[in-house]
Each structure stands twice: as structure tokens, then as C-alpha cells.
């Protein structure tokens, strides 16, 4: 399967007080293949959303390389960026904030069709109706404004806008977290249907491990701006290698009656990304730490076939 997206040692640092630096994303590398769902998980503030925005060049990285369909995203010219924008789209966490409250649905969804010359003004209405139908809405939505819809309907509008230009990859940044639980399953089923119908690839950012287990093919775990583990989803949920991943999975409620997993309670709070501990960033909270952990940052390496981990236990 062809590689569609590749990140090499991507970094994003922000200036903080007193000349300090906030390391939001620090030396992240991974790739996503065509029609693949790449799950990205981690606690709030670990850098997941920042990474998603870097992929689309909504932020300029501090360092590293990003390639989409062999195009250098960071150093792309205007023509190349236009190609990237058609092939690479995003669905944001909060659909109400993502939609302009003063624009009707036909304008919000149809703008990309006009800009990219996919449809002329005469055929715009029919094209937008078709897109709305694909996401489970009807033509009554065309001339309404965002405040006239429920949260789930607004997210469907955002999805229609994202697929309007026939993208090859969508960055879905916590697309379920602002929705009621009853609506979340409907939206994830819609994303699955679109993926099957169009061979879409996703970078699916979430803190919901049940959704990640159900939806993703490959999953990467992020902590304090760094990847700590990456492998096939079934392997990660069957046998986590990194102590942080192990603790995350132990906190997930088990739906099966009578099935119990030993809960691993982490010590302390997540350190500030401005004051990251020396050595392994996770070592102050790790239940398996030993001598080198507080001195040396473990390399992100292939510990087993297809399984990457940043931990001294696997060196």
C-alpha cells in the first residue's frame, strides 16, 4: 500500500515566560498509508491537536519535514499548496466554532467547490445537496444557519465540507468529543462508511480508547509532545509495551461482565511542557522506572517487528 503522509522529526516549540520554551510537539515521526486509519491518542495537552494542525500547515513547525503524496508541505509553493489543500482536509473538535455563524450551509459547503472549480454556480445547489445526502442530511438544510442545527447535524455539515473536494486524507481532531454519547456512534459509522466508499485515510485524534480500538488500523500513543509507542491497533490493545500505554489501557472501563483488569494508578500529574523532566519524560510517574530513566531519553525504536516504543525496558 502506497505511503500517503510522512512526518520526519517534526517539532513545534512556543516561546514561554522568561525565555523558556514550551515543547508542544517534539521530534515526532510516523507515516500513514492510503486508505489507512491512523489513531493518535494521549492525555489532554500532550500535543495531539497541535500535531494535526502542523500536518495541514495551519501552523508552521519549528523543525522537521512533512510530506503529503511526496509533496514537501512545509516548503511548498502556492500551486503545490493548492494540490495539498484538495487532498488533505480537517474536521475540527467543535462544529459550532468551525462554522461561520453568518453563512448558510450552501455557502459553507459550496465555497470549496467554487474555489477549486469543481462546480460552477449553476450546478452548485445540486452538488451541495448530494454532499448533504452523503452525510445524512436533506435539502432542507441548504439555506439554514449553523445555530438552527443540533451538534450532531453541525458535525455532519463539517464532514460534508471536508469531503467536498474529494480528499485522500482527513485529519479528524477529536470529532466526537463535543457530541452527546448517543450521537457519537452515528458519526463514527458515517466516517467508516465514507472511508469504505472513497478509500479515505484518516489521522484520527482522540482520547477515547474504545473508539480508537474499533476504528483505527494503526495507533500511536503520545505523551508530553513525543510518541512513546506505535503499532497495529490489535497488538497495542492485546499487549502494550510502554508503561504509559499500559496505564492508559488499565483505566478503560471493561464492558464485559466479570472481566477485571488491574488498574494502574499513575503518580502525580502530567509535568508542564515548559518544565519537562530530564531523561524519559514519563519517568516521574512510571511504575517500572529504573536507573537510566531519569538521565537518558530513550530512543523511539523498533522493539519488535512493526512495534515502535520509546522505553529503556526495550533497549
Coordinates of C-alpha atoms in Angstrom, one line a residue:
X1 CA 0.0 0.0 0.0
X2 CA 1.3 3.4 -1.0
X3 CA 2.6 5.9 1.6
X4 CA 0.4 9.0 1.6
X5 CA 1.7 11.1 4.5
X6 CA 5.1 11.1 6.2
X7 CA 6.4 13.1 9.2
X8 CA 10.1 13.2 9.9
X9 CA 11.3 14.6 13.3
X10 CA 8.6 17.2 13.4
X11 CA 8.8 19.8 16.2
X12 CA 6.7 22.7 17.4
X13 CA 8.0 25.0 20.2
X14 CA 6.4 28.1 21.6
X15 CA 8.1 30.8 23.5
X16 CA 7.2 31.0 27.2
X17 CA 7.9 33.4 30.0
X18 CA 11.5 34.3 31.0
X19 CA 13.0 32.9 27.8
X20 CA 11.7 29.4 28.4
X21 CA 10.3 27.1 25.7
X22 CA 7.1 25.1 25.6
X23 CA 7.7 21.9 23.6
X24 CA 4.3 21.1 22.3
X25 CA 5.5 18.6 19.7
X26 CA 9.0 17.2 20.0
X27 CA 10.7 15.0 17.4
X28 CA 7.6 13.1 16.1
X29 CA 7.9 10.8 13.1
X30 CA 5.3 8.5 11.5
X31 CA 3.7 7.7 8.2
X32 CA 0.1 7.0 7.0
X33 CA -0.7 4.8 4.0
X34 CA -3.6 5.2 1.6
X35 CA -7.0 4.1 3.0
X36 CA -5.5 3.7 6.4
X37 CA -6.9 4.9 9.7
X38 CA -4.0 6.2 11.9
X39 CA -5.2 6.7 15.5
X40 CA -3.4 9.2 17.8
X41 CA -4.1 9.0 21.5
X42 CA -2.9 10.7 24.7
X43 CA -4.0 12.8 27.6
X44 CA -5.2 16.4 27.1
X45 CA -2.3 18.8 26.4
X46 CA 0.0 16.1 25.0
X47 CA 0.3 17.9 21.6
X48 CA -2.2 15.8 19.5
X49 CA -4.2 18.8 18.2
X50 CA -1.1 20.8 17.5
X51 CA 0.3 18.0 15.5
X52 CA -2.9 17.8 13.5
X53 CA -2.6 21.5 12.6
X54 CA 1.0 21.1 11.6
X55 CA 0.1 18.4 9.1
X56 CA -2.2 20.8 7.3
X57 CA 0.3 23.7 7.7
X58 CA -2.2 25.7 9.7
X59 CA 0.8 26.2 12.0
X60 CA 4.5 26.5 10.9
X61 CA 6.6 23.8 12.5
X62 CA 9.8 24.7 14.4
X63 CA 11.6 21.9 12.7
X64 CA 11.3 18.6 10.8
X65 CA 9.7 17.6 7.5
X66 CA 6.1 16.8 6.4
X67 CA 5.4 15.1 3.0
X68 CA 1.9 14.6 1.6
X69 CA 1.8 12.5 -1.6
X70 CA 5.5 13.2 -2.0
X71 CA 5.0 17.0 -1.8
X72 CA 7.0 18.9 0.7
X73 CA 4.2 20.5 2.8
X74 CA 6.4 22.9 4.7
X75 CA 8.3 24.3 1.7
X76 CA 5.5 24.1 -0.8
X77 CA 4.8 26.9 -3.3
X78 CA 1.3 28.2 -4.0
X79 CA 0.5 25.7 -6.7
X80 CA 1.7 22.8 -4.6
X81 CA -0.3 24.1 -1.6
X82 CA -3.4 24.2 -3.7
X83 CA -2.9 20.5 -4.5
X84 CA -2.3 19.7 -0.9
X85 CA -5.5 21.5 0.2
X86 CA -7.6 19.4 -2.1
X87 CA -6.1 16.2 -1.0
X88 CA -5.8 17.0 2.7
X89 CA -8.7 18.2 4.9
X90 CA -9.6 18.6 8.6
X91 CA -12.6 18.1 10.8
X92 CA -12.4 20.1 14.0
X93 CA -13.5 19.2 17.5
X94 CA -16.2 21.9 18.0
X95 CA -18.5 22.0 14.9
X96 CA -20.2 25.2 16.1
X97 CA -16.9 27.1 16.3
X98 CA -15.8 25.6 13.0
X99 CA -18.7 27.1 11.1
X100 CA -19.2 30.8 10.4
X101 CA -22.5 31.7 12.1
X102 CA -23.3 34.2 9.4
X103 CA -23.0 31.8 6.5
X104 CA -25.7 29.4 5.3
X105 CA -24.9 25.7 4.7
X106 CA -24.9 26.1 0.9
X107 CA -22.2 28.7 1.3
X108 CA -20.1 26.9 3.9
X109 CA -20.1 23.6 2.0
X110 CA -20.1 25.1 -1.5
X111 CA -17.2 27.5 -1.1
X112 CA -14.6 24.8 -1.7
X113 CA -16.4 23.6 -4.8
X114 CA -16.3 27.1 -6.3
X115 CA -12.7 27.9 -5.3
X116 CA -11.4 24.6 -6.7
X117 CA -13.6 24.8 -9.8
X118 CA -15.3 21.5 -9.1
X119 CA -18.7 23.1 -9.7
X120 CA -20.0 26.2 -11.3
X121 CA -22.7 28.5 -9.8
X122 CA -25.4 26.8 -11.9
X123 CA -24.7 23.3 -10.5
X124 CA -23.6 24.3 -7.0
X125 CA -27.0 23.6 -5.4
X126 CA -27.2 20.1 -6.8
X127 CA -23.7 19.3 -5.8
X128 CA -24.2 20.5 -2.2
X129 CA -27.5 18.6 -1.9
X130 CA -25.6 15.5 -3.0
X131 CA -22.9 16.1 -0.3
X132 CA -25.5 16.7 2.4
X133 CA -27.3 13.4 1.5
X134 CA -24.0 11.5 1.8
X135 CA -23.7 12.7 5.4
X136 CA -27.3 12.0 6.3
X137 CA -28.9 15.4 5.8
X138 CA -31.5 16.6 3.3
X139 CA -32.0 19.6 1.1
X140 CA -34.0 21.5 3.8
X141 CA -30.6 22.3 5.4
X142 CA -29.3 24.3 2.4
X143 CA -30.4 27.8 3.4
X144 CA -30.2 27.4 7.2
X145 CA -27.6 28.8 9.5
X146 CA -25.4 26.8 12.0
X147 CA -27.4 27.8 15.1
X148 CA -30.5 26.1 13.6
X149 CA -28.9 22.6 13.9
X150 CA -28.1 20.2 16.7
X151 CA -24.4 19.4 17.5
X152 CA -24.5 16.1 15.5
X153 CA -26.1 17.8 12.5
X154 CA -23.4 20.6 12.6
X155 CA -20.7 18.0 12.6
X156 CA -22.3 16.3 9.6
X157 CA -22.1 19.7 7.8
X158 CA -18.4 20.0 8.7
X159 CA -17.9 16.5 7.3
X160 CA -19.7 17.4 4.1
X161 CA -17.5 20.4 3.8
X162 CA -14.4 18.3 4.3
X163 CA -15.3 15.7 1.7
X164 CA -16.5 18.3 -0.9
X165 CA -13.1 18.3 -2.7
X166 CA -12.7 14.5 -2.7
X167 CA -9.7 14.5 -0.3
X168 CA -7.4 11.5 0.1
X169 CA -6.7 12.1 3.8
X170 CA -8.7 13.8 6.6
X171 CA -7.3 14.8 9.9
X172 CA -10.2 14.3 12.4
X173 CA -9.3 16.2 15.5
X174 CA -11.5 14.9 18.4
X175 CA -14.6 14.9 16.1
X176 CA -16.8 13.2 18.7
X177 CA -15.8 14.9 22.0
X178 CA -18.3 17.8 21.7
X179 CA -21.2 15.5 20.9
X180 CA -23.7 13.6 23.0
X181 CA -22.8 9.9 23.5
X182 CA -25.9 8.9 21.6
X183 CA -24.7 10.8 18.5
X184 CA -21.1 9.7 18.7
X185 CA -21.8 6.2 17.3
X186 CA -23.7 7.7 14.3
X187 CA -20.8 10.0 13.4
X188 CA -18.2 7.2 13.7
X189 CA -20.4 5.0 11.5
X190 CA -20.6 7.8 9.0
X191 CA -16.8 8.2 8.9
X192 CA -16.5 4.5 8.4
X193 CA -18.9 4.5 5.5
X194 CA -17.1 7.4 3.8
X195 CA -13.8 5.6 4.4
X196 CA -15.1 2.4 2.7
X197 CA -16.8 4.2 -0.2
X198 CA -13.9 6.5 -1.1
X199 CA -10.7 4.7 0.3
X200 CA -10.2 7.7 2.6
X201 CA -7.3 7.7 5.0
X202 CA -7.7 9.4 8.4
X203 CA -5.4 10.7 11.1
X204 CA -7.9 10.2 13.9
X205 CA -7.1 12.1 17.0
X206 CA -9.0 11.0 20.2
X207 CA -8.7 10.3 23.9
X208 CA -11.5 7.7 23.6
X209 CA -9.7 4.4 23.5
X210 CA -12.9 2.4 22.8
X211 CA -13.3 4.4 19.6
X212 CA -9.7 4.1 18.6
X213 CA -9.8 0.3 19.1
X214 CA -12.9 0.0 17.0
X215 CA -11.9 2.4 14.2
X216 CA -8.2 2.6 13.7
X217 CA -5.7 0.3 11.9
X218 CA -2.6 1.7 13.5
X219 CA -2.3 3.6 16.7
X220 CA 0.3 5.9 18.2
X221 CA 0.4 7.0 21.8
X222 CA 1.6 10.5 22.6
X223 CA 3.0 11.9 25.9
X224 CA 4.3 15.4 26.5
X225 CA 4.8 16.1 22.8
X226 CA 6.5 12.8 22.0
X227 CA 5.4 9.4 20.6
X228 CA 6.0 6.7 23.2
X229 CA 4.5 3.7 21.3
X230 CA 3.2 2.9 17.8
X231 CA 1.9 -0.4 16.3
X232 CA -1.1 -2.1 14.9
X233 CA -4.2 -1.4 17.0
X234 CA -4.9 -5.1 17.8
X235 CA -1.3 -5.6 19.0
X236 CA -1.4 -2.5 21.2
X237 CA -4.7 -3.5 23.0
X238 CA -3.5 -7.1 23.4
X239 CA 0.0 -6.3 24.7
X240 CA 1.0 -2.7 25.4
X241 CA 4.8 -2.3 25.6
X242 CA 5.2 1.1 27.2
X243 CA 4.3 1.6 30.9
X244 CA 2.3 4.7 30.0
X245 CA 0.2 2.8 27.4
X246 CA -0.3 0.0 29.9
X247 CA -1.6 2.5 32.5
X248 CA -3.9 4.1 29.9
X249 CA -5.5 0.8 28.9
X250 CA -5.9 -0.2 32.5
X251 CA -8.1 2.8 33.1
X252 CA -10.6 1.9 30.3
X253 CA -13.9 0.5 31.7
X254 CA -14.4 -3.1 30.7
X255 CA -17.9 -3.7 29.1
X256 CA -17.7 -7.4 29.7
X257 CA -19.3 -8.5 33.0
X258 CA -16.9 -10.2 35.3
X259 CA -13.8 -9.2 33.3
X260 CA -11.3 -7.3 35.5
X261 CA -8.1 -5.6 34.7
X262 CA -5.7 -4.4 37.4
X263 CA -5.9 -0.6 37.5
X264 CA -2.5 1.1 37.3
X265 CA -2.7 4.4 39.2
X266 CA 0.0 6.9 37.9
X267 CA 1.8 9.0 40.5
X268 CA 1.5 12.8 40.4
X269 CA 0.3 15.0 37.5
X270 CA 1.5 15.4 33.9
X271 CA 4.5 17.7 34.0
X272 CA 4.4 21.1 32.3
X273 CA 5.6 21.0 28.7
X274 CA 7.7 24.0 29.7
X275 CA 9.4 22.0 32.5
X276 CA 9.8 18.6 31.0
X277 CA 11.8 16.3 33.4
X278 CA 15.3 15.2 32.4
X279 CA 15.7 11.7 30.9
X280 CA 12.5 9.9 30.0
X281 CA 9.7 12.5 30.2
X282 CA 7.4 9.8 31.8
X283 CA 9.8 8.6 34.5
X284 CA 8.5 10.6 37.4
X285 CA 5.1 8.8 37.1
X286 CA 6.3 5.4 35.8
X287 CA 5.7 2.3 37.9
X288 CA 8.6 0.5 36.1
X289 CA 11.3 3.1 36.2
X290 CA 14.9 2.1 36.9
X291 CA 18.4 3.7 36.9
X292 CA 18.8 5.2 33.4
X293 CA 15.2 6.6 33.2
X294 CA 16.0 9.8 35.0
X295 CA 19.1 10.6 33.0
X296 CA 18.7 9.5 29.4
X297 CA 15.9 10.0 26.9
X298 CA 15.1 6.5 25.4
X299 CA 15.2 6.4 21.6
X300 CA 12.0 5.7 19.7
X301 CA 13.0 2.4 18.1
X302 CA 11.6 -0.9 16.8
X303 CA 11.4 -3.2 19.8
X304 CA 9.6 -6.0 18.0
X305 CA 8.6 -6.4 14.3
X306 CA 6.4 -3.5 13.4
X307 CA 6.3 -2.3 17.0
X308 CA 7.9 1.0 18.0
X309 CA 8.5 2.1 21.5
X310 CA 10.4 4.8 23.5
X311 CA 11.4 3.0 26.7
X312 CA 14.6 1.7 28.3
X313 CA 12.9 -1.6 29.1
X314 CA 13.1 -2.5 25.4
X315 CA 16.6 -1.4 24.6

